[in-house]
Amino acid sequence: MPTIGKNNVLNNSINWDNTISLDAEDLAEQGIKKIYDQYVVPHLKNYVVKPAEIEELIAIDNAEYRVKVNNKIYFIYNSDDQKPEYLSWGYATFALFDIVNQQLKDSDYKFYAINNGNELSGIFMSKDQYQQYCHELKVNKDKPSDFPYIPTLEPDWFGQYHEI
């Protein structure tokens, strides 16, 4: 497992070896717990003593998918919801990142999203690393969508930068 923490940002660019490939579609298709347990928790243990447990709440009768952590329930989708599929991808992305970042609330580190959809990745960065990296992106005039972000519940972009 790669070392995380101070090595997340090297020479003003992201150390891609420390990113975690997530794929929002996989998250939304009842994959939040599996991806969290297998891919996120090993890294999260560098920042918290005991990572929270995720419970999946799946109702077969109306194809509902929710996850529960520490008595907080995150709605992902149900068949009665006639909304575009990308919304469930955004809800699942928000849920995973919020679950992790709630555990990091007293830490200098946050779990940032990079990209979205099938290209979604996550990385742990300190505030200083985040600012350093974003400064470099601005200097290079990279696309706003390349900036790391903390997902929100606001469609259509769910917190991803799209304008500077």
mmCIF file of C-alpha atoms in Angstrom:
data_model
loop_
_atom_site.group_PDB
_atom_site.id
_atom_site.type_symbol
_atom_site.label_atom_id
_atom_site.label_comp_id
_atom_site.label_asym_id
_atom_site.label_seq_id
_atom_site.Cartn_x
_atom_site.Cartn_y
_atom_site.Cartn_z
ATOM 1 C CA MET A 1 0.000 0.000 0.000
ATOM 2 C CA PRO A 2 1.458 3.406 -0.924
ATOM 3 C CA THR A 3 2.280 5.793 1.879
ATOM 4 C CA ILE A 4 -0.172 8.629 2.127
ATOM 5 C CA GLY A 5 -0.106 11.964 3.855
ATOM 6 C CA LYS A 6 2.828 14.188 3.061
ATOM 7 C CA ASN A 7 3.380 12.456 -0.281
ATOM 8 C CA ASN A 8 -0.025 13.169 -1.791
ATOM 9 C CA VAL A 9 1.224 16.171 -3.731
ATOM 10 C CA LEU A 10 4.620 16.092 -5.376
ATOM 11 C CA ASN A 11 6.118 19.047 -7.211
ATOM 12 C CA ASN A 12 2.771 20.856 -7.322
ATOM 13 C CA SER A 13 0.947 17.951 -8.960
ATOM 14 C CA ILE A 14 -1.097 15.127 -7.575
ATOM 15 C CA ASN A 15 0.731 11.922 -6.764
ATOM 16 C CA TRP A 16 -1.603 9.718 -8.821
ATOM 17 C CA ASP A 17 -0.304 6.599 -7.052
ATOM 18 C CA ASN A 18 -2.219 7.807 -3.990
ATOM 19 C CA THR A 19 -5.553 8.373 -5.702
ATOM 20 C CA ILE A 20 -8.344 5.879 -5.215
ATOM 21 C CA SER A 21 -10.336 4.981 -8.321
ATOM 22 C CA LEU A 22 -14.020 5.029 -7.349
ATOM 23 C CA ASP A 23 -16.386 5.194 -10.380
ATOM 24 C CA ALA A 24 -19.648 6.924 -9.440
ATOM 25 C CA GLU A 25 -21.723 4.425 -11.406
ATOM 26 C CA ASP A 26 -20.309 1.530 -9.345
ATOM 27 C CA LEU A 27 -21.012 3.461 -6.149
ATOM 28 C CA ALA A 28 -24.631 4.062 -7.180
ATOM 29 C CA GLU A 29 -25.189 0.429 -8.143
ATOM 30 C CA GLN A 30 -25.158 -0.740 -4.525
ATOM 31 C CA GLY A 31 -21.382 -0.484 -4.314
ATOM 32 C CA ILE A 32 -20.772 2.136 -1.632
ATOM 33 C CA LYS A 33 -20.061 -0.293 1.221
ATOM 34 C CA LYS A 34 -17.861 -2.591 -0.864
ATOM 35 C CA ILE A 35 -15.791 0.259 -2.319
ATOM 36 C CA TYR A 36 -15.525 1.993 1.057
ATOM 37 C CA ASP A 37 -14.446 -1.192 2.863
ATOM 38 C CA GLN A 38 -12.017 -2.435 0.199
ATOM 39 C CA TYR A 39 -10.474 0.741 -1.179
ATOM 40 C CA VAL A 40 -11.107 3.718 1.103
ATOM 41 C CA VAL A 41 -10.800 2.260 4.608
ATOM 42 C CA PRO A 42 -7.180 1.064 4.181
ATOM 43 C CA HIS A 43 -6.203 4.695 3.470
ATOM 44 C CA LEU A 44 -8.624 6.195 5.994
ATOM 45 C CA LYS A 45 -6.909 4.213 8.769
ATOM 46 C CA ASN A 46 -3.955 6.593 8.337
ATOM 47 C CA TYR A 47 -6.178 9.409 9.644
ATOM 48 C CA VAL A 48 -8.702 7.864 12.050
ATOM 49 C CA VAL A 49 -8.316 5.155 14.681
ATOM 50 C CA LYS A 50 -11.525 3.269 13.911
ATOM 51 C CA PRO A 51 -13.268 3.950 10.584
ATOM 52 C CA ALA A 52 -17.064 3.986 10.735
ATOM 53 C CA GLU A 53 -19.085 1.009 9.552
ATOM 54 C CA ILE A 54 -21.480 1.407 6.620
ATOM 55 C CA GLU A 55 -24.800 -0.421 6.575
ATOM 56 C CA GLU A 56 -26.588 -0.779 3.249
ATOM 57 C CA LEU A 57 -30.375 -0.446 3.275
ATOM 58 C CA ILE A 58 -31.760 -2.105 0.172
ATOM 59 C CA ALA A 59 -35.493 -2.516 -0.413
ATOM 60 C CA ILE A 60 -36.206 -4.985 -3.196
ATOM 61 C CA ASP A 61 -39.896 -4.027 -3.595
ATOM 62 C CA ASN A 62 -39.199 -0.491 -4.826
ATOM 63 C CA ALA A 63 -35.537 -0.935 -5.775
ATOM 64 C CA GLU A 64 -34.464 1.503 -3.084
ATOM 65 C CA TYR A 65 -30.826 1.969 -2.126
ATOM 66 C CA ARG A 66 -29.724 3.902 0.955
ATOM 67 C CA VAL A 67 -26.710 3.669 3.222
ATOM 68 C CA LYS A 68 -26.534 4.318 6.938
ATOM 69 C CA VAL A 69 -23.553 5.460 9.005
ATOM 70 C CA ASN A 70 -23.724 6.495 12.660
ATOM 71 C CA ASN A 71 -27.532 6.917 12.469
ATOM 72 C CA LYS A 72 -27.313 9.147 9.385
ATOM 73 C CA ILE A 73 -29.094 7.808 6.301
ATOM 74 C CA TYR A 74 -28.031 8.728 2.768
ATOM 75 C CA PHE A 75 -30.635 8.278 0.015
ATOM 76 C CA ILE A 76 -29.197 7.108 -3.299
ATOM 77 C CA TYR A 77 -32.257 6.095 -5.381
ATOM 78 C CA ASN A 78 -35.549 4.228 -5.625
ATOM 79 C CA SER A 79 -37.654 3.092 -8.567
ATOM 80 C CA ASP A 80 -40.408 5.596 -7.728
ATOM 81 C CA ASP A 81 -37.935 8.398 -8.370
ATOM 82 C CA GLN A 82 -38.208 9.133 -12.078
ATOM 83 C CA LYS A 83 -35.048 11.215 -12.163
ATOM 84 C CA PRO A 84 -32.101 10.941 -14.549
ATOM 85 C CA GLU A 85 -29.578 8.227 -13.665
ATOM 86 C CA TYR A 86 -26.753 10.726 -13.209
ATOM 87 C CA LEU A 87 -28.486 12.017 -10.077
ATOM 88 C CA SER A 88 -28.000 8.679 -8.308
ATOM 89 C CA TRP A 89 -24.323 8.843 -9.293
ATOM 90 C CA GLY A 90 -24.121 12.301 -7.675
ATOM 91 C CA TYR A 91 -25.990 11.178 -4.540
ATOM 92 C CA ALA A 92 -23.713 8.137 -4.177
ATOM 93 C CA THR A 93 -20.604 10.281 -4.677
ATOM 94 C CA PHE A 94 -21.804 12.772 -2.079
ATOM 95 C CA ALA A 95 -22.620 9.977 0.383
ATOM 96 C CA LEU A 96 -19.199 8.336 0.174
ATOM 97 C CA PHE A 97 -17.247 11.585 0.470
ATOM 98 C CA ASP A 98 -19.463 12.913 3.250
ATOM 99 C CA ILE A 99 -19.085 9.668 5.200
ATOM 100 C CA VAL A 100 -15.299 9.931 4.988
ATOM 101 C CA ASN A 101 -15.071 13.685 5.577
ATOM 102 C CA GLN A 102 -17.370 13.542 8.620
ATOM 103 C CA GLN A 103 -14.780 11.248 10.162
ATOM 104 C CA LEU A 104 -12.013 13.723 9.253
ATOM 105 C CA LYS A 105 -13.800 16.808 10.617
ATOM 106 C CA ASP A 106 -11.138 17.385 13.298
ATOM 107 C CA SER A 107 -8.247 16.650 10.940
ATOM 108 C CA ASP A 108 -6.210 18.887 8.656
ATOM 109 C CA TYR A 109 -6.874 16.307 5.935
ATOM 110 C CA LYS A 110 -9.950 15.993 3.748
ATOM 111 C CA PHE A 111 -10.984 13.430 1.174
ATOM 112 C CA TYR A 112 -11.254 15.270 -2.169
ATOM 113 C CA ALA A 113 -12.944 14.117 -5.345
ATOM 114 C CA ILE A 114 -11.213 14.408 -8.675
ATOM 115 C CA ASN A 115 -13.305 14.193 -11.856
ATOM 116 C CA ASN A 116 -16.762 12.603 -11.759
ATOM 117 C CA GLY A 117 -18.809 9.803 -13.281
ATOM 118 C CA ASN A 118 -16.831 6.778 -14.411
ATOM 119 C CA GLU A 119 -13.584 8.746 -13.986
ATOM 120 C CA LEU A 120 -14.246 9.612 -10.321
ATOM 121 C CA SER A 121 -11.258 9.281 -7.998
ATOM 122 C CA GLY A 122 -10.541 10.363 -4.445
ATOM 123 C CA ILE A 123 -7.432 11.543 -2.639
ATOM 124 C CA PHE A 124 -6.589 12.563 0.904
ATOM 125 C CA MET A 125 -4.905 15.976 1.029
ATOM 126 C CA SER A 126 -4.126 18.522 3.699
ATOM 127 C CA LYS A 127 -5.462 22.043 3.308
ATOM 128 C CA ASP A 128 -1.969 23.237 2.348
ATOM 129 C CA GLN A 129 -1.560 20.503 -0.266
ATOM 130 C CA TYR A 130 -4.966 21.322 -1.696
ATOM 131 C CA GLN A 131 -4.183 25.047 -1.925
ATOM 132 C CA GLN A 132 -0.768 24.394 -3.449
ATOM 133 C CA TYR A 133 -2.210 22.076 -6.071
ATOM 134 C CA CYS A 134 -5.112 24.409 -6.952
ATOM 135 C CA HIS A 135 -2.704 27.335 -7.290
ATOM 136 C CA GLU A 136 -0.654 25.343 -9.783
ATOM 137 C CA LEU A 137 -3.769 24.408 -11.747
ATOM 138 C CA LYS A 138 -4.755 28.087 -11.951
ATOM 139 C CA VAL A 139 -1.253 29.094 -13.074
ATOM 140 C CA ASN A 140 -1.375 26.437 -15.795
ATOM 141 C CA LYS A 141 -4.925 27.494 -16.712
ATOM 142 C CA ASP A 142 -6.179 23.931 -16.429
ATOM 143 C CA LYS A 143 -9.870 23.182 -16.836
ATOM 144 C CA PRO A 144 -11.968 23.998 -13.763
ATOM 145 C CA SER A 145 -13.253 20.409 -13.799
ATOM 146 C CA ASP A 146 -9.679 19.211 -13.072
ATOM 147 C CA PHE A 147 -9.723 20.827 -9.608
ATOM 148 C CA PRO A 148 -10.183 18.605 -6.546
ATOM 149 C CA TYR A 149 -13.476 19.281 -4.767
ATOM 150 C CA ILE A 150 -15.688 18.183 -1.893
ATOM 151 C CA PRO A 151 -18.922 16.765 -3.385
ATOM 152 C CA THR A 152 -22.232 18.388 -2.468
ATOM 153 C CA LEU A 153 -25.879 17.449 -3.033
ATOM 154 C CA GLU A 154 -26.402 20.204 -5.609
ATOM 155 C CA PRO A 155 -27.183 18.916 -9.122
ATOM 156 C CA ASP A 156 -25.962 19.180 -11.889
ATOM 157 C CA TRP A 157 -22.314 19.477 -10.872
ATOM 158 C CA PHE A 158 -22.549 18.146 -7.283
ATOM 159 C CA GLY A 159 -19.811 20.513 -6.125
ATOM 160 C CA GLN A 160 -17.387 19.956 -8.983
ATOM 161 C CA TYR A 161 -15.823 23.167 -10.252
ATOM 162 C CA HIS A 162 -16.921 24.152 -13.729
ATOM 163 C CA GLU A 163 -16.137 27.885 -13.753
ATOM 164 C CA ILE A 164 -13.351 29.928 -12.257
#
